[in-house]
């Protein structure tokens, strides 16, 4: 299992604490430093069963600069959203855990972390 984190994020730190408490075997990806490619973002979206706008932090300053709230949320705009996430990884919701069964979860709650552990 892999967890995408921003070390400054309290939700990420909580997820790591729970993973450690459960003795989970995982690797950490500091996605602001090790930026995922567009293809990696597509793969994670497929594992999550979500669209790029579902994992976009629209409250970030760069989201406002890009005008993301006005962007269309449809199949024709999907690549534009993915390109924005790859170019501005701070926009990616965190933490994201890719589970061993090929799925993934946005692990912002203890319940979501436990769900990933059970897969």
PDB file of C-alpha atoms in Angstrom:
ATOM      1  CA  UNK A   1       0.000   0.000   0.000  1.00  0.00           C
ATOM      2  CA  UNK A   2       1.117   3.537  -0.699  1.00  0.00           C
ATOM      3  CA  UNK A   3      -0.051   6.763   0.910  1.00  0.00           C
ATOM      4  CA  UNK A   4       0.239  10.147  -0.794  1.00  0.00           C
ATOM      5  CA  UNK A   5       0.852  12.787   1.849  1.00  0.00           C
ATOM      6  CA  UNK A   6       1.735  16.371   2.534  1.00  0.00           C
ATOM      7  CA  UNK A   7       3.681  16.272   5.835  1.00  0.00           C
ATOM      8  CA  UNK A   8       2.195  19.647   6.817  1.00  0.00           C
ATOM      9  CA  UNK A   9      -1.342  18.186   6.678  1.00  0.00           C
ATOM     10  CA  UNK A  10      -2.879  17.102   9.996  1.00  0.00           C
ATOM     11  CA  UNK A  11      -5.139  14.556   8.253  1.00  0.00           C
ATOM     12  CA  UNK A  12      -2.042  12.982   6.668  1.00  0.00           C
ATOM     13  CA  UNK A  13      -0.251  12.797  10.002  1.00  0.00           C
ATOM     14  CA  UNK A  14      -3.339  11.223  11.605  1.00  0.00           C
ATOM     15  CA  UNK A  15      -3.531   8.622   8.825  1.00  0.00           C
ATOM     16  CA  UNK A  16       0.151   7.743   9.277  1.00  0.00           C
ATOM     17  CA  UNK A  17      -0.311   7.428  13.040  1.00  0.00           C
ATOM     18  CA  UNK A  18      -3.217   5.020  12.532  1.00  0.00           C
ATOM     19  CA  UNK A  19      -1.330   2.999   9.895  1.00  0.00           C
ATOM     20  CA  UNK A  20       1.604   2.684  12.300  1.00  0.00           C
ATOM     21  CA  UNK A  21      -0.672   1.733  15.203  1.00  0.00           C
ATOM     22  CA  UNK A  22      -2.170  -1.035  13.053  1.00  0.00           C
ATOM     23  CA  UNK A  23       1.281  -2.262  11.990  1.00  0.00           C
ATOM     24  CA  UNK A  24       0.522  -1.652   8.319  1.00  0.00           C
ATOM     25  CA  UNK A  25       3.148  -2.178   5.643  1.00  0.00           C
ATOM     26  CA  UNK A  26       3.140   0.953   3.486  1.00  0.00           C
ATOM     27  CA  UNK A  27       5.304   3.378   1.576  1.00  0.00           C
ATOM     28  CA  UNK A  28       5.024   7.143   1.819  1.00  0.00           C
ATOM     29  CA  UNK A  29       4.902   9.356  -1.238  1.00  0.00           C
ATOM     30  CA  UNK A  30       5.362  13.050  -0.564  1.00  0.00           C
ATOM     31  CA  UNK A  31       3.427  13.996  -3.641  1.00  0.00           C
ATOM     32  CA  UNK A  32       4.386  17.679  -3.528  1.00  0.00           C
ATOM     33  CA  UNK A  33       8.029  16.618  -4.022  1.00  0.00           C
ATOM     34  CA  UNK A  34       7.469  13.400  -6.017  1.00  0.00           C
ATOM     35  CA  UNK A  35       4.753  14.823  -8.247  1.00  0.00           C
ATOM     36  CA  UNK A  36       2.458  12.246  -9.875  1.00  0.00           C
ATOM     37  CA  UNK A  37       2.264  12.283 -13.652  1.00  0.00           C
ATOM     38  CA  UNK A  38      -1.003  12.725 -15.499  1.00  0.00           C
ATOM     39  CA  UNK A  39      -1.051   8.963 -16.134  1.00  0.00           C
ATOM     40  CA  UNK A  40      -0.529   8.239 -12.424  1.00  0.00           C
ATOM     41  CA  UNK A  41      -3.373  10.607 -11.550  1.00  0.00           C
ATOM     42  CA  UNK A  42      -5.619   8.862 -14.104  1.00  0.00           C
ATOM     43  CA  UNK A  43      -4.713   5.487 -12.581  1.00  0.00           C
ATOM     44  CA  UNK A  44      -5.471   6.667  -9.034  1.00  0.00           C
ATOM     45  CA  UNK A  45      -8.758   8.189 -10.179  1.00  0.00           C
ATOM     46  CA  UNK A  46      -9.661   4.826 -11.705  1.00  0.00           C
ATOM     47  CA  UNK A  47      -8.804   3.092  -8.432  1.00  0.00           C
ATOM     48  CA  UNK A  48     -10.827   5.659  -6.479  1.00  0.00           C
ATOM     49  CA  UNK A  49     -13.767   5.531  -8.870  1.00  0.00           C
ATOM     50  CA  UNK A  50     -13.778   9.337  -8.887  1.00  0.00           C
ATOM     51  CA  UNK A  51     -13.345  12.207 -11.326  1.00  0.00           C
ATOM     52  CA  UNK A  52     -10.500  14.731 -11.047  1.00  0.00           C
ATOM     53  CA  UNK A  53     -12.781  17.485  -9.757  1.00  0.00           C
ATOM     54  CA  UNK A  54     -13.799  15.132  -6.921  1.00  0.00           C
ATOM     55  CA  UNK A  55     -10.229  15.166  -5.539  1.00  0.00           C
ATOM     56  CA  UNK A  56      -9.423  18.820  -6.257  1.00  0.00           C
ATOM     57  CA  UNK A  57      -8.885  21.213  -3.384  1.00  0.00           C
ATOM     58  CA  UNK A  58     -10.837  24.128  -4.852  1.00  0.00           C
ATOM     59  CA  UNK A  59     -10.158  26.337  -1.820  1.00  0.00           C
ATOM     60  CA  UNK A  60      -6.422  26.568  -2.555  1.00  0.00           C
ATOM     61  CA  UNK A  61      -5.100  29.916  -3.811  1.00  0.00           C
ATOM     62  CA  UNK A  62      -3.912  28.376  -7.095  1.00  0.00           C
ATOM     63  CA  UNK A  63      -7.424  26.982  -7.674  1.00  0.00           C
ATOM     64  CA  UNK A  64      -8.795  30.494  -7.393  1.00  0.00           C
ATOM     65  CA  UNK A  65      -6.084  31.825  -9.706  1.00  0.00           C
ATOM     66  CA  UNK A  66      -6.973  29.183 -12.299  1.00  0.00           C
ATOM     67  CA  UNK A  67     -10.704  29.808 -11.875  1.00  0.00           C
ATOM     68  CA  UNK A  68     -11.376  26.095 -11.239  1.00  0.00           C
ATOM     69  CA  UNK A  69     -14.820  26.674  -9.772  1.00  0.00           C
ATOM     70  CA  UNK A  70     -15.953  27.822 -13.221  1.00  0.00           C
ATOM     71  CA  UNK A  71     -14.429  24.898 -15.140  1.00  0.00           C
ATOM     72  CA  UNK A  72     -16.841  22.422 -16.687  1.00  0.00           C
ATOM     73  CA  UNK A  73     -17.114  19.093 -14.901  1.00  0.00           C
ATOM     74  CA  UNK A  74     -17.677  16.754 -17.818  1.00  0.00           C
ATOM     75  CA  UNK A  75     -15.849  14.143 -19.891  1.00  0.00           C
ATOM     76  CA  UNK A  76     -14.584  16.786 -22.321  1.00  0.00           C
ATOM     77  CA  UNK A  77     -12.908  18.712 -19.481  1.00  0.00           C
ATOM     78  CA  UNK A  78     -11.432  15.713 -17.661  1.00  0.00           C
ATOM     79  CA  UNK A  79      -7.958  16.010 -19.236  1.00  0.00           C
ATOM     80  CA  UNK A  80      -7.795  19.719 -18.423  1.00  0.00           C
ATOM     81  CA  UNK A  81      -8.488  18.955 -14.750  1.00  0.00           C
ATOM     82  CA  UNK A  82      -5.907  16.153 -14.681  1.00  0.00           C
ATOM     83  CA  UNK A  83      -3.299  18.432 -16.274  1.00  0.00           C
ATOM     84  CA  UNK A  84      -4.005  21.059 -13.589  1.00  0.00           C
ATOM     85  CA  UNK A  85      -3.548  18.487 -10.810  1.00  0.00           C
ATOM     86  CA  UNK A  86      -0.238  17.333 -12.297  1.00  0.00           C
ATOM     87  CA  UNK A  87       0.985  20.915 -12.776  1.00  0.00           C
ATOM     88  CA  UNK A  88      -0.199  22.019  -9.316  1.00  0.00           C
ATOM     89  CA  UNK A  89      -0.059  18.988  -6.993  1.00  0.00           C
ATOM     90  CA  UNK A  90      -1.110  21.113  -4.018  1.00  0.00           C
ATOM     91  CA  UNK A  91      -4.597  20.874  -5.555  1.00  0.00           C
ATOM     92  CA  UNK A  92      -4.748  17.108  -4.951  1.00  0.00           C
ATOM     93  CA  UNK A  93      -6.843  16.103  -1.958  1.00  0.00           C
ATOM     94  CA  UNK A  94      -4.886  14.189   0.656  1.00  0.00           C
ATOM     95  CA  UNK A  95      -4.103  11.732   1.971  1.00  0.00           C
ATOM     96  CA  UNK A  96      -4.792   9.122  -0.696  1.00  0.00           C
ATOM     97  CA  UNK A  97      -4.111   5.480   0.108  1.00  0.00           C
ATOM     98  CA  UNK A  98      -3.749   2.954  -2.689  1.00  0.00           C
ATOM     99  CA  UNK A  99      -4.825  -0.365  -1.205  1.00  0.00           C
ATOM    100  CA  UNK A 100      -3.301  -3.750  -1.909  1.00  0.00           C
ATOM    101  CA  UNK A 101      -6.445  -4.955  -3.711  1.00  0.00           C
ATOM    102  CA  UNK A 102      -6.055  -2.345  -6.471  1.00  0.00           C
ATOM    103  CA  UNK A 103      -8.529   0.157  -5.047  1.00  0.00           C
ATOM    104  CA  UNK A 104      -7.822   3.467  -3.345  1.00  0.00           C
ATOM    105  CA  UNK A 105      -9.430   5.769  -0.785  1.00  0.00           C
ATOM    106  CA  UNK A 106      -9.202   9.418   0.122  1.00  0.00           C
ATOM    107  CA  UNK A 107      -8.244   8.786   3.739  1.00  0.00           C
ATOM    108  CA  UNK A 108      -9.364  11.946   5.498  1.00  0.00           C
ATOM    109  CA  UNK A 109     -11.043  10.022   8.333  1.00  0.00           C
ATOM    110  CA  UNK A 110      -9.981   7.150  10.580  1.00  0.00           C
ATOM    111  CA  UNK A 111     -12.820   5.112   9.069  1.00  0.00           C
ATOM    112  CA  UNK A 112     -11.416   5.585   5.557  1.00  0.00           C
ATOM    113  CA  UNK A 113      -7.938   4.534   6.717  1.00  0.00           C
ATOM    114  CA  UNK A 114      -9.406   1.422   8.363  1.00  0.00           C
ATOM    115  CA  UNK A 115     -11.332   0.712   5.163  1.00  0.00           C
ATOM    116  CA  UNK A 116      -8.073   0.780   3.186  1.00  0.00           C
ATOM    117  CA  UNK A 117      -6.451  -1.522   5.737  1.00  0.00           C
ATOM    118  CA  UNK A 118      -9.259  -4.049   5.377  1.00  0.00           C
ATOM    119  CA  UNK A 119      -8.818  -4.389   1.613  1.00  0.00           C
TER     120      UNK A 119
END
